XYZ file of C-alpha atoms in Angstrom:
301
model
C -7.670 -6.260 -12.435
C -6.315 -9.138 -10.631
C -7.592 -10.666 -7.310
C -6.296 -12.456 -4.671
C -7.874 -13.687 -1.349
C -5.569 -15.432 1.544
C -6.679 -17.005 4.630
C -6.058 -20.141 6.618
C -7.683 -23.362 7.447
C -9.095 -25.096 11.155
C -6.154 -27.587 11.296
C -3.147 -25.952 12.063
C -1.105 -26.752 9.583
C -3.183 -25.739 7.202
C -0.993 -21.880 7.694
C -2.206 -18.951 5.904
C -2.308 -19.230 2.208
C -3.772 -17.559 -1.366
C -6.606 -19.885 -1.949
C -6.522 -19.042 -5.739
C -3.589 -17.827 -7.850
C -1.109 -15.568 -5.657
C 0.101 -12.580 -6.945
C 3.923 -12.246 -7.765
C 5.226 -10.702 -5.124
C 4.809 -10.421 -1.343
C 5.648 -6.210 -2.245
C 3.678 -5.518 1.311
C 6.366 -6.789 2.888
C 8.582 -3.615 2.797
C 5.764 -1.834 4.977
C 5.652 -4.803 8.188
C 7.400 -2.425 10.125
C 4.578 0.381 10.070
C 1.533 -2.429 9.887
C 0.664 -5.426 10.893
C -1.341 -7.481 8.512
C -3.404 -9.339 11.047
C -4.906 -6.170 12.142
C -7.344 -3.926 9.987
C -4.839 -1.922 7.498
C -5.098 -1.096 3.933
C -1.994 0.121 1.931
C -2.054 1.143 -1.579
C 0.683 2.089 -4.274
C 0.595 3.514 -7.809
C 4.034 3.759 -10.186
C 5.168 2.796 -12.827
C 1.850 3.029 -14.782
C 0.484 -0.205 -12.153
C -1.502 0.078 -9.051
C -1.273 -2.446 -6.163
C -3.828 -2.686 -2.756
C -3.795 -5.019 -0.113
C -6.258 -4.885 2.540
C -5.478 -7.020 5.471
C -7.001 -7.892 9.024
C -10.236 -8.586 7.972
C -12.055 -10.501 10.787
C -13.707 -14.115 9.937
C -15.999 -16.214 12.497
C -14.292 -18.422 11.972
C -11.602 -19.900 14.183
C -8.261 -22.481 13.853
C -8.187 -25.467 15.961
C -6.965 -23.766 18.862
C -9.709 -21.125 18.781
C -7.643 -17.819 17.663
C -9.381 -15.977 15.203
C -8.993 -16.134 11.583
C -8.472 -13.275 9.405
C -8.715 -12.288 5.619
C -6.386 -10.494 3.791
C -7.186 -9.036 -0.093
C -4.601 -8.173 -2.721
C -5.285 -6.572 -5.964
C -3.571 -4.782 -8.882
C -4.437 -3.220 -12.110
C -3.697 -1.013 -14.393
C -4.911 2.585 -13.839
C -8.401 3.612 -15.504
C -8.202 7.224 -16.272
C -11.571 9.209 -16.883
C -13.293 7.853 -19.999
C -12.247 4.144 -20.180
C -13.824 1.872 -22.163
C -14.550 -1.718 -21.540
C -14.249 -3.934 -18.458
C -11.564 -2.237 -16.669
C -13.722 0.991 -16.671
C -15.133 -1.143 -13.538
C -11.798 -1.644 -11.347
C -11.650 1.859 -9.858
C -15.531 2.006 -8.571
C -15.186 -1.366 -7.366
C -11.391 -0.830 -5.674
C -13.149 2.804 -4.148
C -16.412 1.077 -2.374
C -14.206 -2.033 -1.328
C -11.867 0.592 0.821
C -15.172 2.484 1.512
C -16.629 -0.012 3.064
C -13.613 -1.085 4.874
C -13.117 1.779 6.189
C -17.266 2.442 7.077
C -16.955 -1.007 9.057
C -13.408 -0.559 11.072
C -15.190 3.174 12.440
C -18.617 0.748 13.440
C -16.538 -1.473 15.015
C -13.156 -1.567 16.629
C -12.194 -5.219 15.262
C -13.630 -4.270 11.492
C -16.489 -6.371 11.904
C -18.951 -5.758 9.157
C -20.252 -6.055 5.704
C -16.650 -7.220 4.302
C -16.238 -9.958 6.832
C -19.803 -11.415 5.990
C -19.354 -10.878 2.326
C -15.960 -13.345 2.488
C -17.237 -15.887 5.394
C -20.490 -16.466 2.892
C -18.189 -16.666 -0.369
C -16.465 -19.874 0.903
C -16.986 -22.136 3.313
C -15.091 -23.721 6.211
C -14.917 -26.788 4.369
C -13.762 -25.327 1.259
C -11.154 -23.330 2.418
C -9.230 -26.474 4.152
C -9.748 -28.416 1.332
C -8.366 -25.868 -1.396
C -5.413 -25.162 1.360
C -4.678 -28.954 1.608
C -4.543 -29.640 -1.678
C -1.344 -28.596 -3.653
C -1.597 -25.455 -6.060
C -1.701 -27.355 -9.036
C -4.563 -29.197 -8.068
C -8.268 -28.042 -7.863
C -7.281 -25.553 -10.608
C -11.342 -25.109 -11.793
C -12.242 -24.768 -8.003
C -9.648 -22.268 -7.600
C -10.828 -20.543 -10.671
C -14.344 -20.155 -10.103
C -13.832 -19.645 -6.305
C -11.480 -16.178 -7.680
C -14.352 -15.249 -9.884
C -17.309 -15.270 -7.275
C -14.544 -13.000 -5.276
C -14.560 -10.794 -8.445
C -18.161 -10.971 -8.727
C -18.925 -10.171 -4.947
C -16.833 -7.747 -4.453
C -18.324 -5.387 -7.943
C -21.839 -5.147 -6.097
C -20.137 -3.630 -3.037
C -21.934 -0.375 -1.892
C -19.667 2.117 -0.502
C -19.644 2.535 2.917
C -20.849 5.854 4.192
C -17.763 7.355 3.742
C -17.815 9.122 0.372
C -14.577 9.302 -1.991
C -14.855 13.120 -2.786
C -12.314 15.378 -2.108
C -12.439 17.477 1.752
C -14.447 20.284 1.464
C -12.429 23.627 2.671
C -14.494 25.080 5.728
C -15.904 28.874 5.652
C -15.151 29.354 9.109
C -13.759 28.077 11.878
C -15.108 24.920 13.096
C -13.475 22.150 15.301
C -15.475 19.514 13.270
C -14.438 21.051 9.913
C -11.854 19.495 7.638
C -8.311 20.122 7.993
C -6.803 22.348 4.688
C -3.677 20.140 5.345
C -6.238 17.609 3.974
C -5.404 19.818 0.609
C -1.728 19.163 0.379
C 0.317 16.703 -1.424
C 1.566 14.751 1.304
C -0.414 15.072 4.763
C -0.859 12.282 7.657
C -4.248 12.057 10.048
C -6.262 9.880 12.304
C -8.746 8.050 10.511
C -11.742 9.725 12.817
C -10.367 13.110 12.395
C -12.901 15.051 10.575
C -12.487 14.677 6.636
C -9.699 12.257 7.141
C -11.581 9.260 5.546
C -13.193 11.091 2.435
C -9.936 12.620 1.647
C -7.911 9.167 1.840
C -10.707 8.150 -0.494
C -10.104 11.009 -2.722
C -6.330 9.964 -3.140
C -6.768 6.508 -3.776
C -8.748 7.709 -6.555
C -6.191 9.944 -7.777
C -4.068 6.680 -7.658
C -6.523 4.543 -9.516
C -6.344 6.930 -12.086
C -2.890 6.708 -12.672
C -1.200 9.220 -10.398
C 1.774 8.361 -9.201
C 2.151 8.042 -4.793
C 0.988 5.821 -2.032
C -1.867 5.889 0.068
C -2.065 3.844 3.388
C -3.745 3.159 6.930
C -1.649 1.970 9.139
C -1.625 0.368 12.706
C 1.714 0.851 13.915
C 2.151 4.556 13.183
C 1.697 7.082 16.134
C 3.065 10.487 14.873
C 4.714 11.980 11.716
C 7.687 10.324 12.728
C 7.130 6.839 12.224
C 6.511 7.249 8.715
C 10.315 8.392 8.234
C 11.361 4.365 7.039
C 7.901 4.410 4.588
C 9.229 3.015 1.511
C 10.071 6.668 -0.207
C 8.447 7.070 -3.453
C 7.563 10.668 -5.590
C 4.025 11.442 -5.918
C 1.446 12.172 -3.120
C 1.080 10.421 0.027
C -2.007 9.994 2.515
C -1.203 8.251 5.894
C -4.205 7.532 7.990
C -3.190 6.109 11.822
C -5.787 3.625 12.374
C -5.477 3.604 16.079
C -6.357 -0.031 16.990
C -2.732 -1.006 18.224
C -1.031 2.175 18.931
C -1.286 6.120 18.154
C -4.666 8.064 18.464
C -7.156 7.621 15.789
C -8.576 11.441 16.199
C -5.059 12.669 15.267
C -5.293 16.183 13.585
C -4.441 16.365 10.154
C -0.297 16.909 9.485
C 1.726 17.842 6.637
C 4.470 15.143 5.950
C 7.741 16.944 4.373
C 8.620 16.578 0.754
C 10.879 14.071 -0.769
C 14.716 15.033 -0.708
C 16.127 15.374 -4.063
C 19.528 13.762 -3.872
C 20.093 14.967 -8.113
C 19.671 18.836 -7.276
C 22.316 18.454 -4.599
C 24.824 15.819 -6.115
C 24.332 18.371 -9.551
C 27.675 20.663 -8.121
C 29.506 17.972 -7.372
C 29.328 16.732 -10.425
C 30.557 19.518 -12.197
C 33.367 20.642 -10.223
C 34.048 16.709 -10.729
C 34.073 17.344 -14.397
C 36.429 20.297 -14.458
C 38.810 19.171 -12.083
C 39.638 15.577 -13.990
C 40.864 17.169 -17.328
C 42.795 20.129 -15.476
C 44.613 17.118 -12.975
C 45.487 15.255 -16.425
C 46.878 18.021 -17.888
C 49.299 18.424 -14.660
C 50.131 15.107 -15.223
C 51.192 14.920 -18.480
C 53.185 18.349 -17.862
C 54.963 16.745 -15.135
C 56.159 13.523 -17.146
C 57.524 15.624 -20.184
C 59.182 17.687 -17.610
C 60.650 14.584 -15.789
C 61.072 13.366 -19.386
C 63.813 16.467 -20.335
C 65.455 16.213 -17.152
C 66.589 13.022 -17.883
C 67.505 13.487 -21.068
C 69.861 16.314 -19.868
C 71.356 13.521 -17.533
C 72.488 11.401 -20.072
C-alpha cells in the first residue's frame, strides 16, 4: 500500500502540496463537481485490480499567515487483499477500514471533522517541518520525506476503528424507523451519512472494494439527492454514496436505490447485425448495376 499526505504551510507561498512522494495522477479531480476536498469527504474506487482511496478535509489546528484554517488530504492506493492473503499486504485492508471508520466517527461527532484523525496528523509533523518540506525542491530532503511517510504508515496502522463498525447492515425483523433500510442491501444506493445503518453499510462496501470487487464508495459534500450523482464517473460494479450534509443536503436522508448502468452494448447489437446484413446486399446490387451498364454500353458500340 502507498500512502501520500498533502497539506499547506504557514507562508502564503507554501500552497498545498504533498510532503513526500505524490500519486501518479490526480484521479480525484474527476469528482470535483460532486465534492470539495477542503471539506470532509471520502472517495474510494476499485478497478482493474487496483484500489484507490482519498480522505480529505481533515482539519488541522494550524492556520496560514492570514488565519485561514489548514486541512489535510490522505491518498492511499494498493492491490486488493482477498481473504487469506499473507504478508504485509494483509494489514492494508483493516488499516484502511479503521481509517475510514474513524473518519466517519469524527465527522459524526463534530461538523468540521475535528477528532482523532486531526490530532494524529497534527502530531505527526510539526508546523516547522511542514514548511521546510514544502519550501524545498521535491528532489531534496528525500530522507526526511521517506521518514515522514514511514511514520505516517505506522500511525495509520495503529488506528482503532470508530464507533461505526465495518459490518453489513442488519435486516429489520419488524417495522422500525431507526432500523437500517433494506435498500442498503441493494447493489447501488445513496443515503445520508446519519441515516440508520448507512455508515456500517458504507464500510461493508468499502471492505468489498478492498477485497477486489469492482465499484465505488463515496462520501460527498456537494450532493443532496440521487439526481446529483448523474455526473458521477460511470464505472461498473457496486456503488454506495453517502451525503455528508455539511454544505448541502440532508445527512439523515433515507436510503434510496440508484439505477443500474445503461448498457450501450446490448442496444447496439441489433443495429450491428442489421448493418452487417446490409453491406453485402448493397455491394451485390452495385456489382449487378455495373455489369448491366457495361452490357448496355457494349450493345451501343
